[in-house]
Amino acid sequence: MKKRILIIDDNQDILELAEFLLTEKGYEVVASSTPHILSELSQINPDLILLDEYLDGIKGHEQCIILKSAEITKHIPVILLSAAFGIEKIAEDCLADGFIKKPFDIDYLYEVVDNHLLTTQTNN
């Protein structure tokens, strides 16, 4: 069964690139330019979430705090994706499982995603 990744980024170029790369790597990808898709998590059932820090009207780290506080979603790895200054600290403070700085290296994207999905698979 393919692992499912939810990508939320309001930059259409980044969204399409990440979706293409991860689909080519063999993952099932759900991509959205709006954070409102988070209300559909139970239907999407992602194994990992790549979440942009700067979304229209909301911060990714605020959404991450909500996800990590809820019993039903706290197990889903959340990786912040951002060019924000201090993203390392932002990710740590909101209990994100990691971060990827934009612009990102393709091999690093694969490494972070693979490592987090392998970890969750081992822990289940």
mmCIF file of C-alpha atoms in Angstrom:
data_model
loop_
_atom_site.group_PDB
_atom_site.id
_atom_site.type_symbol
_atom_site.label_atom_id
_atom_site.label_comp_id
_atom_site.label_asym_id
_atom_site.label_seq_id
_atom_site.Cartn_x
_atom_site.Cartn_y
_atom_site.Cartn_z
ATOM 1 C CA MET A 1 0.000 0.000 0.000
ATOM 2 C CA LYS A 2 1.394 3.388 -1.009
ATOM 3 C CA LYS A 3 2.090 5.930 1.681
ATOM 4 C CA ARG A 4 -0.072 9.052 1.352
ATOM 5 C CA ILE A 5 1.418 12.525 1.731
ATOM 6 C CA LEU A 6 -0.628 15.694 2.128
ATOM 7 C CA ILE A 7 1.150 18.818 0.835
ATOM 8 C CA ILE A 8 -0.234 22.242 1.708
ATOM 9 C CA ASP A 9 1.525 25.212 0.123
ATOM 10 C CA ASP A 10 0.063 28.376 -1.381
ATOM 11 C CA ASN A 11 2.982 28.720 -3.811
ATOM 12 C CA GLN A 12 1.656 26.869 -6.852
ATOM 13 C CA ASP A 13 5.122 26.208 -8.289
ATOM 14 C CA ILE A 14 6.394 24.623 -5.058
ATOM 15 C CA LEU A 15 3.155 22.673 -4.675
ATOM 16 C CA GLU A 16 3.329 21.240 -8.190
ATOM 17 C CA LEU A 17 7.048 20.484 -7.943
ATOM 18 C CA ALA A 18 6.756 18.669 -4.612
ATOM 19 C CA GLU A 19 3.682 16.781 -5.835
ATOM 20 C CA PHE A 20 5.502 15.688 -9.000
ATOM 21 C CA LEU A 21 8.689 14.659 -7.186
ATOM 22 C CA LEU A 22 6.938 12.654 -4.489
ATOM 23 C CA THR A 23 4.566 11.000 -6.961
ATOM 24 C CA GLU A 24 7.563 9.985 -9.085
ATOM 25 C CA LYS A 25 9.129 8.517 -5.940
ATOM 26 C CA GLY A 26 6.085 6.265 -5.562
ATOM 27 C CA TYR A 27 4.033 8.088 -2.961
ATOM 28 C CA GLU A 28 0.347 8.895 -3.240
ATOM 29 C CA VAL A 29 0.084 12.669 -2.979
ATOM 30 C CA VAL A 30 -2.805 14.969 -2.124
ATOM 31 C CA ALA A 31 -1.876 18.590 -2.833
ATOM 32 C CA SER A 32 -3.704 21.733 -1.798
ATOM 33 C CA SER A 33 -2.988 25.431 -1.916
ATOM 34 C CA THR A 34 -5.348 26.094 0.989
ATOM 35 C CA PRO A 35 -5.194 25.069 4.660
ATOM 36 C CA HIS A 36 -8.943 24.388 4.613
ATOM 37 C CA ILE A 37 -8.160 20.869 3.406
ATOM 38 C CA LEU A 38 -7.100 20.098 6.976
ATOM 39 C CA SER A 39 -10.807 19.847 7.820
ATOM 40 C CA GLU A 40 -10.886 16.776 5.552
ATOM 41 C CA LEU A 41 -8.038 14.887 7.254
ATOM 42 C CA SER A 42 -10.217 11.945 8.264
ATOM 43 C CA GLN A 43 -11.090 11.320 4.595
ATOM 44 C CA ILE A 44 -7.538 11.904 3.334
ATOM 45 C CA ASN A 45 -5.875 9.865 6.085
ATOM 46 C CA PRO A 46 -2.311 11.052 5.335
ATOM 47 C CA ASP A 47 0.789 9.259 6.550
ATOM 48 C CA LEU A 48 2.721 12.558 6.529
ATOM 49 C CA ILE A 49 1.925 16.265 6.108
ATOM 50 C CA LEU A 50 4.213 18.800 4.413
ATOM 51 C CA LEU A 51 2.940 22.161 5.653
ATOM 52 C CA ASP A 52 3.980 25.604 4.459
ATOM 53 C CA GLU A 53 4.576 28.119 7.253
ATOM 54 C CA TYR A 54 3.003 31.071 5.410
ATOM 55 C CA LEU A 55 -0.480 30.266 4.205
ATOM 56 C CA ASP A 56 -3.287 32.613 3.282
ATOM 57 C CA GLY A 57 -4.535 34.005 6.583
ATOM 58 C CA ILE A 58 -2.900 31.418 8.833
ATOM 59 C CA LYS A 59 0.512 30.212 9.914
ATOM 60 C CA GLY A 60 1.562 26.616 9.388
ATOM 61 C CA HIS A 61 2.974 26.357 12.898
ATOM 62 C CA GLU A 62 -0.441 27.293 14.338
ATOM 63 C CA GLN A 63 -2.012 24.442 12.370
ATOM 64 C CA CYS A 64 0.777 22.131 13.515
ATOM 65 C CA ILE A 65 0.040 22.923 17.172
ATOM 66 C CA ILE A 66 -3.613 22.028 16.590
ATOM 67 C CA LEU A 67 -2.679 18.782 14.828
ATOM 68 C CA LYS A 68 -0.197 17.763 17.524
ATOM 69 C CA SER A 69 -2.715 18.583 20.290
ATOM 70 C CA ALA A 70 -5.482 16.375 18.900
ATOM 71 C CA GLU A 71 -5.491 12.723 19.884
ATOM 72 C CA ILE A 72 -6.615 11.634 16.412
ATOM 73 C CA THR A 73 -3.851 13.483 14.502
ATOM 74 C CA LYS A 74 -0.886 13.767 16.891
ATOM 75 C CA HIS A 75 0.745 10.644 15.420
ATOM 76 C CA ILE A 76 0.922 12.090 11.879
ATOM 77 C CA PRO A 77 4.391 13.480 11.130
ATOM 78 C CA VAL A 78 4.213 17.170 10.231
ATOM 79 C CA ILE A 79 7.122 18.718 8.336
ATOM 80 C CA LEU A 80 7.144 22.505 8.031
ATOM 81 C CA LEU A 81 8.181 23.735 4.593
ATOM 82 C CA SER A 82 9.327 27.344 4.553
ATOM 83 C CA ALA A 83 11.844 30.033 3.733
ATOM 84 C CA ALA A 84 10.985 31.734 7.044
ATOM 85 C CA PHE A 85 13.879 32.986 9.123
ATOM 86 C CA GLY A 86 14.286 30.736 12.161
ATOM 87 C CA ILE A 87 12.222 27.871 10.772
ATOM 88 C CA GLU A 88 14.257 25.454 12.899
ATOM 89 C CA LYS A 89 13.044 27.110 16.118
ATOM 90 C CA ILE A 90 9.508 27.559 14.779
ATOM 91 C CA ALA A 91 9.335 23.832 13.974
ATOM 92 C CA GLU A 92 10.690 22.903 17.401
ATOM 93 C CA ASP A 93 8.267 25.201 19.242
ATOM 94 C CA CYS A 94 5.163 23.850 17.481
ATOM 95 C CA LEU A 95 6.261 20.202 17.908
ATOM 96 C CA ALA A 96 6.675 19.658 14.176
ATOM 97 C CA ASP A 97 8.530 16.475 13.347
ATOM 98 C CA GLY A 98 10.940 18.368 11.120
ATOM 99 C CA PHE A 99 11.386 21.163 8.629
ATOM 100 C CA ILE A 100 12.600 21.713 5.096
ATOM 101 C CA LYS A 101 13.981 25.098 4.109
ATOM 102 C CA LYS A 102 12.899 26.603 0.800
ATOM 103 C CA PRO A 103 14.349 26.489 -1.734
ATOM 104 C CA PHE A 104 14.864 22.822 -1.024
ATOM 105 C CA ASP A 105 17.274 20.262 -2.365
ATOM 106 C CA ILE A 106 15.395 17.386 -4.022
ATOM 107 C CA ASP A 107 17.524 14.707 -2.382
ATOM 108 C CA TYR A 108 16.984 16.333 1.012
ATOM 109 C CA LEU A 109 13.209 16.363 0.440
ATOM 110 C CA TYR A 110 13.342 12.638 -0.323
ATOM 111 C CA GLU A 111 15.555 11.973 2.698
ATOM 112 C CA VAL A 112 13.306 13.801 5.160
ATOM 113 C CA VAL A 113 10.103 12.252 3.815
ATOM 114 C CA ASP A 114 11.554 8.740 3.593
ATOM 115 C CA ASN A 115 13.031 8.922 7.097
ATOM 116 C CA HIS A 116 9.798 10.097 8.706
ATOM 117 C CA LEU A 117 7.678 7.543 6.894
ATOM 118 C CA LEU A 118 10.081 4.759 7.781
ATOM 119 C CA THR A 119 10.029 5.862 11.436
ATOM 120 C CA THR A 120 6.212 5.863 11.585
ATOM 121 C CA GLN A 121 6.066 2.498 9.845
ATOM 122 C CA THR A 122 8.497 1.043 12.396
ATOM 123 C CA ASN A 123 6.534 2.502 15.317
ATOM 124 C CA ASN A 124 3.177 1.079 14.166
#
